[in-house]
Short mmCIF file of C-alpha atoms in Angstrom, two decimals:
data_model
loop_
_atom_site.label_atom_id
_atom_site.label_comp_id
_atom_site.label_asym_id
_atom_site.label_seq_id
_atom_site.Cartn_x
_atom_site.Cartn_y
_atom_site.Cartn_z
CA MET M 4 234.60 97.09 99.01
CA HIS M 5 234.28 95.05 102.16
CA ARG M 6 231.13 93.23 101.03
CA PRO M 7 231.35 90.19 98.73
CA ASP M 8 228.66 91.61 96.42
CA SER M 9 230.21 95.08 96.15
CA ASN M 10 231.47 96.48 92.86
CA CYS M 11 234.59 98.64 92.65
CA ASN M 12 234.73 99.24 88.90
CA GLU M 13 235.09 103.01 89.18
CA LEU M 14 237.88 102.75 91.76
CA THR M 15 239.66 100.13 89.65
CA GLU M 16 239.38 102.27 86.50
CA LYS M 17 240.69 105.39 88.21
CA THR M 18 243.56 103.49 89.82
CA ALA M 19 244.67 102.03 86.49
CA ALA M 20 244.31 105.38 84.74
CA ALA M 21 246.52 107.06 87.35
CA MET M 22 249.43 104.70 86.68
CA ASP M 23 251.95 105.95 84.13
CA ASN M 24 254.29 102.96 84.21
CA VAL M 25 253.24 100.24 81.73
CA THR M 26 254.80 97.41 83.74
CA LEU M 27 253.05 98.51 86.92
CA LYS M 28 249.78 98.89 85.03
CA LYS M 29 250.16 95.35 83.61
CA LEU M 30 250.72 94.02 87.12
CA PHE M 31 247.64 95.83 88.37
CA VAL M 32 245.34 94.56 85.62
CA THR M 33 246.74 91.04 86.01
CA VAL M 34 245.74 91.13 89.66
CA GLN M 35 242.31 92.24 88.47
CA ARG M 36 241.94 89.04 86.41
CA THR M 37 238.18 89.00 86.63
CA ASN M 38 237.99 92.44 85.06
CA LEU M 39 238.40 91.56 81.39
CA ARG M 40 237.07 94.94 80.30
CA LEU M 41 239.85 96.76 82.16
CA THR M 42 242.54 94.49 80.73
CA ALA M 43 241.20 94.90 77.18
CA ARG M 44 241.05 98.67 77.53
CA TYR M 45 244.69 99.03 78.50
CA ALA M 46 245.84 96.38 76.03
CA ILE M 47 244.24 98.44 73.26
CA ASP M 48 245.69 101.69 74.65
CA ASP M 49 249.15 100.10 74.66
CA ALA M 50 248.71 98.75 71.13
CA MET M 51 247.65 102.20 69.91
CA SER M 52 250.99 103.59 71.09
CA HIS M 53 252.80 101.07 68.85
CA LEU M 54 250.93 101.59 65.56
CA THR M 55 254.13 102.07 63.59
CA TYR M 56 255.19 98.50 64.44
CA SER M 57 254.33 95.40 62.43
CA ALA M 58 251.00 93.66 62.99
CA GLU M 59 252.82 90.74 64.63
CA MET M 60 254.54 93.02 67.13
CA ILE M 61 251.30 94.86 67.92
CA ALA M 62 249.60 91.49 68.50
CA GLY M 63 252.44 90.53 70.83
CA TYR M 64 252.15 93.75 72.83
CA THR M 65 248.39 93.24 73.10
CA ALA M 66 248.66 89.55 74.06
CA ALA M 67 251.18 90.40 76.79
CA TRP M 68 248.36 92.06 78.73
CA PHE M 69 246.54 88.71 78.87
CA ASP M 70 249.41 86.58 80.17
CA HIS M 71 247.17 85.34 82.99
CA VAL M 72 245.00 83.61 80.36
CA TRP M 73 247.77 81.34 79.04
#
C-alpha cells in the first residue's frame, strides 16, 4: 500500500463488502474513483435490490453510484 505501484484490490473489495450502509458504501466507492470495477459491482448489487421498481428508477439508483463521473 505504501508503494506507488502497489495494488490493493483485495483490500478494497473486502472493505466495501463489509459495509452494510449504502450511503457509506457509496462514499467509499466514490473515493475509489479509479476503481470502476468496484463501483460497477455495487451499483449492480444496489439495482438488484430494487427490481420491483420502474426501469427509470433502477437507472437512477445505478447512476447515483457514478456521481463522480458527472
